[in-house]
Amino acid sequence: MIRDIALKENIQLDFTESIRFTGYQEYANGYTPQIDIDSPILKLGLNLTKKELDKYALGRYMAAYPVSEPLSIECYLIGINDGTGEMLKSELIFLAKRENGQTIEIDPYWLFQSKLTGEGINLNADKDTTLKSEALKKAIKSRNEVKDKREKQLNKMKSFLDKTYRVQYDETLQKLEEYQRDNIDNKNSALINQMNARLIDIENKKEDRLSLIERQANIGMIPPKQIVQLEVTPNGKNSRVISTDYQEIIEQYEKANGRRNVKVYAPFSLVDFYSERFNGEERFIILTENNDFFPDENYIEDLPEILKWVYIYVVKDGRVVEERAMDKEIVI
């Protein structure tokens, strides 16, 4: 089964030997590569997870997490396909409702930053459809984005096919006319029949390809499927904050310090903000209200490619009171 999935999804894995991998850079070597986002084993794992999620829908649970406020989180699986049945996009999205009623989308990375703790109390399903409506809006937006991109691609392909088949048709028609003009005593009858058959074949192939393009252009949306509901309560170890609450503060601070092109990421992403100087010098920002905050080993393992540009900003009373370069604080 796993072999078949890998083959179907064109995932290059050698199943004749044991597959070795590690999640930690210090354990990686020539025989045991470090797993990353492009690793075939990760792609296979995601595919297997998706197939399992397609079968099940979990309930509603209560758990503790290092957040600054209670959050009602719902996970949805959304999918976009075309008229041929090909799945163009499939993703898990996490939506949260805050105490003030505001809804936000949080980054899937939140699951890897820290562990959910507590007894995992099973609760009755929440009948509130607020987040379900948001999931539907997100799915529609995703479908429209895929549709716009697909239409541009297919319009180019359609134009190319029209030109290609027109050239083939005109060349064949020219030969047919030449054979007809020189058809003394029906000596070119076989060639004439061959050219007529080829013209019909060109038209049929053109219609088939254009019909396929029409089906590929028909973009559909699989209704969002709720996977799980989580009532997340603070565990008293809050470290990260809701990034979008501080967007204006960080934008002003970065501008005052000669940095621009400020980008805010979804709450609980790998980092919260990005900025750069006029010379292209990059800065990745992790935001916290905790003066003693420092990412744990697992978190740091996800930052090696950008570590020398990562800064921790401490915010208090609506302003940045401290910034620290992470790579200066790591003890090797």
mmCIF file of C-alpha atoms in Angstrom:
data_model
loop_
_atom_site.group_PDB
_atom_site.id
_atom_site.type_symbol
_atom_site.label_atom_id
_atom_site.label_comp_id
_atom_site.label_asym_id
_atom_site.label_seq_id
_atom_site.Cartn_x
_atom_site.Cartn_y
_atom_site.Cartn_z
ATOM 1 C CA MET A 1 0.000 0.000 0.000
ATOM 2 C CA ILE A 2 2.738 2.485 0.997
ATOM 3 C CA ARG A 3 4.745 1.535 -2.090
ATOM 4 C CA ASP A 4 1.680 2.162 -4.286
ATOM 5 C CA ILE A 5 1.069 5.593 -2.738
ATOM 6 C CA ALA A 6 4.698 6.591 -3.244
ATOM 7 C CA LEU A 7 4.549 5.450 -6.868
ATOM 8 C CA LYS A 8 1.244 7.218 -7.524
ATOM 9 C CA GLU A 9 2.449 10.501 -5.983
ATOM 10 C CA ASN A 10 5.861 10.209 -7.719
ATOM 11 C CA ILE A 11 7.707 10.169 -4.382
ATOM 12 C CA GLN A 12 11.235 8.885 -4.954
ATOM 13 C CA LEU A 13 11.999 6.374 -2.185
ATOM 14 C CA ASP A 14 14.018 3.165 -2.258
ATOM 15 C CA PHE A 15 12.009 0.498 -0.432
ATOM 16 C CA THR A 16 14.613 -2.214 -0.955
ATOM 17 C CA GLU A 17 16.600 -0.956 2.060
ATOM 18 C CA SER A 18 15.789 0.494 5.470
ATOM 19 C CA ILE A 19 14.971 4.197 5.363
ATOM 20 C CA ARG A 20 16.976 6.176 7.902
ATOM 21 C CA PHE A 21 16.448 9.813 8.841
ATOM 22 C CA THR A 22 16.714 12.212 11.777
ATOM 23 C CA GLY A 23 15.084 15.442 12.812
ATOM 24 C CA TYR A 24 18.247 16.782 14.427
ATOM 25 C CA GLN A 25 21.139 18.385 12.576
ATOM 26 C CA GLU A 26 23.830 17.056 14.919
ATOM 27 C CA TYR A 27 22.803 13.445 14.218
ATOM 28 C CA ALA A 28 22.750 13.810 10.434
ATOM 29 C CA ASN A 29 25.443 12.138 8.322
ATOM 30 C CA GLY A 30 25.937 10.455 4.946
ATOM 31 C CA TYR A 31 23.805 7.487 5.970
ATOM 32 C CA THR A 32 21.194 9.339 8.013
ATOM 33 C CA PRO A 33 19.997 12.567 6.361
ATOM 34 C CA GLN A 34 18.173 15.280 8.267
ATOM 35 C CA ILE A 35 14.521 15.430 7.352
ATOM 36 C CA ASP A 36 13.331 18.740 5.894
ATOM 37 C CA ILE A 37 10.358 20.062 3.988
ATOM 38 C CA ASP A 38 11.636 18.600 0.699
ATOM 39 C CA SER A 39 12.377 15.140 2.114
ATOM 40 C CA PRO A 40 10.560 12.312 0.285
ATOM 41 C CA ILE A 41 9.828 10.604 3.609
ATOM 42 C CA LEU A 42 8.050 13.753 4.854
ATOM 43 C CA LYS A 43 5.993 13.968 1.663
ATOM 44 C CA LEU A 44 5.035 10.322 2.053
ATOM 45 C CA GLY A 45 4.102 10.897 5.694
ATOM 46 C CA LEU A 46 1.906 13.868 4.781
ATOM 47 C CA ASN A 47 0.155 11.823 2.107
ATOM 48 C CA LEU A 48 -0.500 8.973 4.530
ATOM 49 C CA THR A 49 -1.742 11.414 7.157
ATOM 50 C CA LYS A 50 -4.111 13.000 4.671
ATOM 51 C CA LYS A 51 -5.541 9.618 3.722
ATOM 52 C CA GLU A 52 -6.152 8.832 7.390
ATOM 53 C CA LEU A 53 -7.730 12.230 7.996
ATOM 54 C CA ASP A 54 -10.052 11.645 5.058
ATOM 55 C CA LYS A 55 -11.457 8.672 6.970
ATOM 56 C CA TYR A 56 -11.955 10.206 10.361
ATOM 57 C CA ALA A 57 -13.262 13.292 12.105
ATOM 58 C CA LEU A 58 -12.303 13.710 15.734
ATOM 59 C CA GLY A 59 -14.446 15.283 18.422
ATOM 60 C CA ARG A 60 -14.057 18.338 20.640
ATOM 61 C CA TYR A 61 -11.405 18.346 23.340
ATOM 62 C CA MET A 62 -9.983 20.607 26.021
ATOM 63 C CA ALA A 63 -6.210 20.974 26.400
ATOM 64 C CA ALA A 64 -3.644 23.399 27.799
ATOM 65 C CA TYR A 65 -1.086 25.271 25.700
ATOM 66 C CA PRO A 66 1.313 28.246 26.187
ATOM 67 C CA VAL A 67 -1.097 30.932 24.953
ATOM 68 C CA SER A 68 -2.006 34.282 26.485
ATOM 69 C CA GLU A 69 -5.764 33.717 26.301
ATOM 70 C CA PRO A 70 -8.267 30.888 25.778
ATOM 71 C CA LEU A 71 -8.797 29.974 22.120
ATOM 72 C CA SER A 72 -11.466 27.895 20.433
ATOM 73 C CA ILE A 73 -9.579 26.216 17.590
ATOM 74 C CA GLU A 74 -11.040 24.220 14.734
ATOM 75 C CA CYS A 75 -9.074 22.344 12.086
ATOM 76 C CA TYR A 76 -10.491 21.957 8.577
ATOM 77 C CA LEU A 77 -9.332 20.033 5.535
ATOM 78 C CA ILE A 78 -9.989 21.890 2.304
ATOM 79 C CA GLY A 79 -9.437 20.615 -1.222
ATOM 80 C CA ILE A 80 -9.499 22.097 -4.718
ATOM 81 C CA ASN A 81 -9.866 19.902 -7.814
ATOM 82 C CA ASP A 82 -10.568 20.287 -11.510
ATOM 83 C CA GLY A 83 -13.050 18.771 -13.923
ATOM 84 C CA THR A 84 -10.777 15.791 -14.562
ATOM 85 C CA GLY A 85 -10.840 14.845 -10.892
ATOM 86 C CA GLU A 86 -7.214 15.848 -10.301
ATOM 87 C CA MET A 87 -6.600 17.261 -6.821
ATOM 88 C CA LEU A 88 -4.859 20.602 -7.323
ATOM 89 C CA LYS A 89 -4.577 21.679 -3.712
ATOM 90 C CA SER A 90 -5.214 20.070 -0.355
ATOM 91 C CA GLU A 91 -4.381 21.689 2.961
ATOM 92 C CA LEU A 92 -5.204 21.757 6.636
ATOM 93 C CA ILE A 93 -6.182 25.122 8.049
ATOM 94 C CA PHE A 94 -6.517 26.117 11.687
ATOM 95 C CA LEU A 95 -9.017 28.789 12.643
ATOM 96 C CA ALA A 96 -9.395 30.207 16.143
ATOM 97 C CA LYS A 97 -12.014 32.275 17.915
ATOM 98 C CA ARG A 98 -10.718 34.573 20.616
ATOM 99 C CA GLU A 99 -12.370 35.701 23.841
ATOM 100 C CA ASN A 100 -13.446 38.953 22.192
ATOM 101 C CA GLY A 101 -15.183 37.047 19.383
ATOM 102 C CA GLN A 102 -12.511 37.852 16.784
ATOM 103 C CA THR A 103 -11.620 35.019 14.420
ATOM 104 C CA ILE A 104 -8.046 34.490 13.246
ATOM 105 C CA GLU A 105 -6.199 31.932 11.157
ATOM 106 C CA ILE A 106 -3.227 30.429 12.951
ATOM 107 C CA ASP A 107 -0.229 28.788 11.328
ATOM 108 C CA PRO A 108 -0.097 24.965 11.376
ATOM 109 C CA TYR A 109 3.348 25.306 12.927
ATOM 110 C CA TRP A 110 1.636 25.914 16.283
ATOM 111 C CA LEU A 111 1.292 22.136 16.630
ATOM 112 C CA PHE A 112 5.076 21.730 16.557
ATOM 113 C CA GLN A 113 6.057 24.631 18.811
ATOM 114 C CA SER A 114 4.835 23.112 22.036
ATOM 115 C CA LYS A 115 2.888 20.164 23.339
ATOM 116 C CA LEU A 116 -0.776 20.154 24.189
ATOM 117 C CA THR A 117 -1.049 19.126 27.812
ATOM 118 C CA GLY A 118 -3.796 18.218 30.219
ATOM 119 C CA GLU A 119 -6.181 15.299 30.330
ATOM 120 C CA GLY A 120 -7.662 15.935 26.890
ATOM 121 C CA ILE A 121 -11.210 16.101 28.197
ATOM 122 C CA ASN A 122 -13.766 15.138 25.558
ATOM 123 C CA LEU A 123 -16.456 17.820 25.284
ATOM 124 C CA ASN A 124 -19.782 17.996 23.510
ATOM 125 C CA ALA A 125 -19.534 19.367 19.982
ATOM 126 C CA ASP A 126 -19.775 23.129 19.681
ATOM 127 C CA LYS A 127 -22.730 24.067 17.475
ATOM 128 C CA ASP A 128 -21.377 27.558 16.765
ATOM 129 C CA THR A 129 -20.820 27.811 13.004
ATOM 130 C CA THR A 130 -18.653 30.957 13.062
ATOM 131 C CA LEU A 131 -15.397 29.165 12.269
ATOM 132 C CA LYS A 132 -17.073 26.859 9.771
ATOM 133 C CA SER A 133 -18.233 29.933 7.860
ATOM 134 C CA GLU A 134 -14.688 31.301 7.950
ATOM 135 C CA ALA A 135 -13.377 27.983 6.660
ATOM 136 C CA LEU A 136 -15.818 28.162 3.761
ATOM 137 C CA LYS A 137 -14.673 31.712 2.935
ATOM 138 C CA LYS A 138 -11.055 30.533 3.043
ATOM 139 C CA ALA A 139 -11.855 27.600 0.750
ATOM 140 C CA ILE A 140 -13.657 29.858 -1.743
ATOM 141 C CA LYS A 141 -10.732 32.287 -1.751
ATOM 142 C CA SER A 142 -8.308 29.414 -2.281
ATOM 143 C CA ARG A 143 -10.433 28.061 -5.137
ATOM 144 C CA ASN A 144 -10.520 31.474 -6.834
ATOM 145 C CA GLU A 145 -6.744 31.836 -6.524
ATOM 146 C CA VAL A 146 -6.208 28.399 -8.043
ATOM 147 C CA LYS A 147 -8.755 29.170 -10.767
ATOM 148 C CA ASP A 148 -7.063 32.453 -11.730
ATOM 149 C CA LYS A 149 -3.664 30.783 -11.908
ATOM 150 C CA ARG A 150 -5.014 27.796 -13.845
ATOM 151 C CA GLU A 151 -6.853 30.028 -16.353
ATOM 152 C CA LYS A 152 -3.653 31.924 -17.173
ATOM 153 C CA GLN A 153 -1.785 28.654 -17.708
ATOM 154 C CA LEU A 154 -4.530 27.089 -19.805
ATOM 155 C CA ASN A 155 -5.033 30.197 -21.945
ATOM 156 C CA LYS A 156 -1.357 30.024 -22.905
ATOM 157 C CA MET A 157 -1.664 26.311 -23.599
ATOM 158 C CA LYS A 158 -4.835 26.827 -25.653
ATOM 159 C CA SER A 159 -3.174 29.519 -27.732
ATOM 160 C CA PHE A 160 -0.151 27.257 -28.302
ATOM 161 C CA LEU A 161 -2.351 24.314 -29.335
ATOM 162 C CA ASP A 162 -4.390 26.472 -31.700
ATOM 163 C CA LYS A 163 -1.211 27.606 -33.455
ATOM 164 C CA THR A 164 0.302 24.118 -33.496
ATOM 165 C CA TYR A 165 -2.767 22.413 -34.948
ATOM 166 C CA ARG A 166 -3.322 25.266 -37.406
ATOM 167 C CA VAL A 167 0.214 24.792 -38.751
ATOM 168 C CA GLN A 168 -0.294 21.011 -38.992
ATOM 169 C CA TYR A 169 -3.683 21.469 -40.694
ATOM 170 C CA ASP A 170 -2.390 24.045 -43.198
ATOM 171 C CA GLU A 171 0.664 21.926 -44.100
ATOM 172 C CA THR A 172 -1.500 18.841 -44.607
ATOM 173 C CA LEU A 173 -4.068 20.796 -46.616
ATOM 174 C CA GLN A 174 -1.308 22.191 -48.839
ATOM 175 C CA LYS A 175 -0.038 18.674 -49.561
ATOM 176 C CA LEU A 176 -3.570 17.514 -50.284
ATOM 177 C CA GLU A 177 -4.067 20.295 -52.838
ATOM 178 C CA GLU A 178 -0.727 19.463 -54.460
ATOM 179 C CA TYR A 179 -1.660 15.762 -54.752
ATOM 180 C CA GLN A 180 -5.067 16.694 -56.164
ATOM 181 C CA ARG A 181 -3.544 18.965 -58.844
ATOM 182 C CA ASP A 182 -1.119 16.259 -59.883
ATOM 183 C CA ASN A 183 -3.635 13.391 -59.675
ATOM 184 C CA ILE A 184 -3.292 12.257 -63.292
ATOM 185 C CA ASP A 185 -4.934 8.878 -63.858
ATOM 186 C CA ASN A 186 -5.688 8.783 -60.096
ATOM 187 C CA LYS A 187 -2.038 8.033 -59.337
ATOM 188 C CA ASN A 188 -2.253 9.999 -56.084
ATOM 189 C CA SER A 189 -5.510 8.500 -54.856
ATOM 190 C CA ALA A 190 -3.869 6.726 -51.920
ATOM 191 C CA LEU A 191 -2.000 9.879 -50.888
ATOM 192 C CA ILE A 192 -5.158 11.969 -51.202
ATOM 193 C CA ASN A 193 -7.046 9.537 -48.984
ATOM 194 C CA GLN A 194 -4.155 9.590 -46.530
ATOM 195 C CA MET A 195 -4.178 13.408 -46.360
ATOM 196 C CA ASN A 196 -7.962 13.510 -45.907
ATOM 197 C CA ALA A 197 -7.685 11.003 -43.075
ATOM 198 C CA ARG A 198 -4.895 13.047 -41.514
ATOM 199 C CA LEU A 199 -6.984 16.237 -41.642
ATOM 200 C CA ILE A 200 -9.781 14.443 -39.821
ATOM 201 C CA ASP A 201 -7.278 13.085 -37.288
ATOM 202 C CA ILE A 202 -5.843 16.573 -36.653
ATOM 203 C CA GLU A 203 -9.340 17.970 -36.050
ATOM 204 C CA ASN A 204 -10.211 15.104 -33.699
ATOM 205 C CA LYS A 205 -7.001 15.491 -31.708
ATOM 206 C CA LYS A 206 -7.545 19.224 -31.484
ATOM 207 C CA GLU A 207 -11.087 18.750 -30.184
ATOM 208 C CA ASP A 208 -9.899 16.162 -27.647
ATOM 209 C CA ARG A 209 -7.155 18.431 -26.318
ATOM 210 C CA LEU A 210 -9.424 21.462 -26.158
ATOM 211 C CA SER A 211 -12.075 19.389 -24.410
ATOM 212 C CA LEU A 212 -9.470 18.327 -21.836
ATOM 213 C CA ILE A 213 -8.471 21.957 -21.327
ATOM 214 C CA GLU A 214 -12.111 22.883 -20.737
ATOM 215 C CA ARG A 215 -12.373 20.200 -18.047
ATOM 216 C CA GLN A 216 -9.086 21.329 -16.494
ATOM 217 C CA ALA A 217 -10.413 24.884 -16.409
ATOM 218 C CA ASN A 218 -13.492 23.780 -14.466
ATOM 219 C CA ILE A 219 -12.209 24.330 -10.912
ATOM 220 C CA GLY A 220 -14.241 22.851 -8.084
ATOM 221 C CA MET A 221 -14.074 22.997 -4.313
ATOM 222 C CA ILE A 222 -14.507 20.156 -1.868
ATOM 223 C CA PRO A 223 -16.563 21.468 1.088
ATOM 224 C CA PRO A 224 -14.333 22.070 4.146
ATOM 225 C CA LYS A 225 -14.261 19.018 6.391
ATOM 226 C CA GLN A 226 -13.932 19.627 10.119
ATOM 227 C CA ILE A 227 -11.216 17.402 11.583
ATOM 228 C CA VAL A 228 -11.178 18.431 15.230
ATOM 229 C CA GLN A 229 -12.320 21.094 17.704
ATOM 230 C CA LEU A 230 -9.985 22.181 20.494
ATOM 231 C CA GLU A 231 -10.692 24.373 23.475
ATOM 232 C CA VAL A 232 -7.201 25.594 24.313
ATOM 233 C CA THR A 233 -6.564 27.158 27.718
ATOM 234 C CA PRO A 234 -3.391 28.947 28.910
ATOM 235 C CA ASN A 235 -0.969 26.678 30.771
ATOM 236 C CA GLY A 236 0.783 29.547 32.568
ATOM 237 C CA LYS A 237 3.899 29.331 30.410
ATOM 238 C CA ASN A 238 2.970 31.887 27.802
ATOM 239 C CA SER A 239 5.800 32.810 25.475
ATOM 240 C CA ARG A 240 4.450 33.768 22.048
ATOM 241 C CA VAL A 241 1.815 36.417 21.384
ATOM 242 C CA ILE A 242 -0.806 36.967 18.680
ATOM 243 C CA SER A 243 1.359 38.593 16.021
ATOM 244 C CA THR A 244 -1.435 40.484 14.289
ATOM 245 C CA ASP A 245 -2.176 42.410 17.519
ATOM 246 C CA TYR A 246 1.235 44.074 17.250
ATOM 247 C CA GLN A 247 1.461 44.812 13.542
ATOM 248 C CA GLU A 248 1.228 48.607 13.842
ATOM 249 C CA ILE A 249 3.697 48.681 16.757
ATOM 250 C CA ILE A 250 6.305 46.623 14.887
ATOM 251 C CA GLU A 251 5.842 48.547 11.646
ATOM 252 C CA GLN A 252 6.492 51.850 13.465
ATOM 253 C CA TYR A 253 9.469 50.434 15.371
ATOM 254 C CA GLU A 254 11.096 49.000 12.251
ATOM 255 C CA LYS A 255 10.559 52.218 10.302
ATOM 256 C CA ALA A 256 12.105 54.233 13.132
ATOM 257 C CA ASN A 257 15.154 51.966 12.992
ATOM 258 C CA GLY A 258 15.703 52.173 9.251
ATOM 259 C CA ARG A 259 13.983 48.975 8.209
ATOM 260 C CA ARG A 260 11.119 48.600 5.752
ATOM 261 C CA ASN A 261 9.070 46.014 3.836
ATOM 262 C CA VAL A 262 7.612 44.765 7.102
ATOM 263 C CA LYS A 263 5.605 41.570 6.726
ATOM 264 C CA VAL A 264 3.439 40.047 9.431
ATOM 265 C CA TYR A 265 2.991 36.276 9.554
ATOM 266 C CA ALA A 266 -0.017 34.372 10.853
ATOM 267 C CA PRO A 267 -0.013 33.868 14.644
ATOM 268 C CA PHE A 268 2.279 31.057 15.863
ATOM 269 C CA SER A 269 4.242 30.873 12.599
ATOM 270 C CA LEU A 270 7.928 30.015 12.733
ATOM 271 C CA VAL A 271 8.528 33.761 13.137
ATOM 272 C CA ASP A 272 6.118 36.647 13.656
ATOM 273 C CA PHE A 273 7.543 39.402 11.440
ATOM 274 C CA TYR A 274 10.021 40.041 8.671
ATOM 275 C CA SER A 275 11.726 43.292 7.685
ATOM 276 C CA GLU A 276 14.765 44.438 5.751
ATOM 277 C CA ARG A 277 17.087 47.421 5.371
ATOM 278 C CA PHE A 278 17.517 49.361 2.127
ATOM 279 C CA ASN A 279 20.610 47.241 1.360
ATOM 280 C CA GLY A 280 18.609 44.001 1.576
ATOM 281 C CA GLU A 281 19.770 43.005 5.072
ATOM 282 C CA GLU A 282 17.044 40.721 6.412
ATOM 283 C CA ARG A 283 15.577 40.424 9.894
ATOM 284 C CA PHE A 284 13.207 37.754 11.214
ATOM 285 C CA ILE A 285 11.391 38.662 14.409
ATOM 286 C CA ILE A 286 9.936 36.490 17.167
ATOM 287 C CA LEU A 287 7.663 38.452 19.474
ATOM 288 C CA THR A 288 7.129 37.829 23.176
ATOM 289 C CA GLU A 289 6.014 39.569 26.356
ATOM 290 C CA ASN A 290 8.292 37.354 28.439
ATOM 291 C CA ASN A 291 11.730 38.853 29.212
ATOM 292 C CA ASP A 292 13.171 35.385 29.778
ATOM 293 C CA PHE A 293 11.739 33.766 26.659
ATOM 294 C CA PHE A 294 14.094 31.662 24.565
ATOM 295 C CA PRO A 295 13.068 28.943 22.074
ATOM 296 C CA ASP A 296 13.630 25.336 23.098
ATOM 297 C CA GLU A 297 15.911 22.906 21.267
ATOM 298 C CA ASN A 298 13.198 21.618 18.938
ATOM 299 C CA TYR A 299 12.214 25.146 17.924
ATOM 300 C CA ILE A 300 15.848 26.110 17.268
ATOM 301 C CA GLU A 301 16.228 23.023 15.050
ATOM 302 C CA ASP A 302 13.672 24.598 12.692
ATOM 303 C CA LEU A 303 15.615 27.871 12.411
ATOM 304 C CA PRO A 304 19.121 26.980 11.111
ATOM 305 C CA GLU A 305 18.732 28.543 7.667
ATOM 306 C CA ILE A 306 17.696 31.940 9.078
ATOM 307 C CA LEU A 307 19.157 31.795 12.592
ATOM 308 C CA LYS A 308 21.757 34.546 12.128
ATOM 309 C CA TRP A 309 18.981 36.949 11.155
ATOM 310 C CA VAL A 310 16.514 36.023 13.911
ATOM 311 C CA TYR A 311 15.808 38.522 16.695
ATOM 312 C CA ILE A 312 13.632 38.234 19.773
ATOM 313 C CA TYR A 313 11.596 41.351 20.515
ATOM 314 C CA VAL A 314 10.136 41.851 23.975
ATOM 315 C CA VAL A 315 7.014 44.025 23.985
ATOM 316 C CA LYS A 316 5.542 45.737 27.035
ATOM 317 C CA ASP A 317 2.717 48.271 27.274
ATOM 318 C CA GLY A 318 2.415 48.628 23.524
ATOM 319 C CA ARG A 319 6.087 49.175 22.699
ATOM 320 C CA VAL A 320 9.281 47.234 22.047
ATOM 321 C CA VAL A 321 11.452 47.385 25.175
ATOM 322 C CA GLU A 322 14.196 44.956 24.197
ATOM 323 C CA GLU A 323 15.609 43.173 21.171
ATOM 324 C CA ARG A 324 18.084 40.302 21.245
ATOM 325 C CA ALA A 325 19.964 38.522 18.456
ATOM 326 C CA MET A 326 19.273 34.819 18.885
ATOM 327 C CA ASP A 327 22.536 33.514 17.499
ATOM 328 C CA LYS A 328 24.436 35.547 20.138
ATOM 329 C CA GLU A 329 22.615 33.697 22.935
ATOM 330 C CA ILE A 330 22.983 30.111 21.749
ATOM 331 C CA VAL A 331 25.533 28.110 23.717
ATOM 332 C CA ILE A 332 27.164 25.474 21.517
#
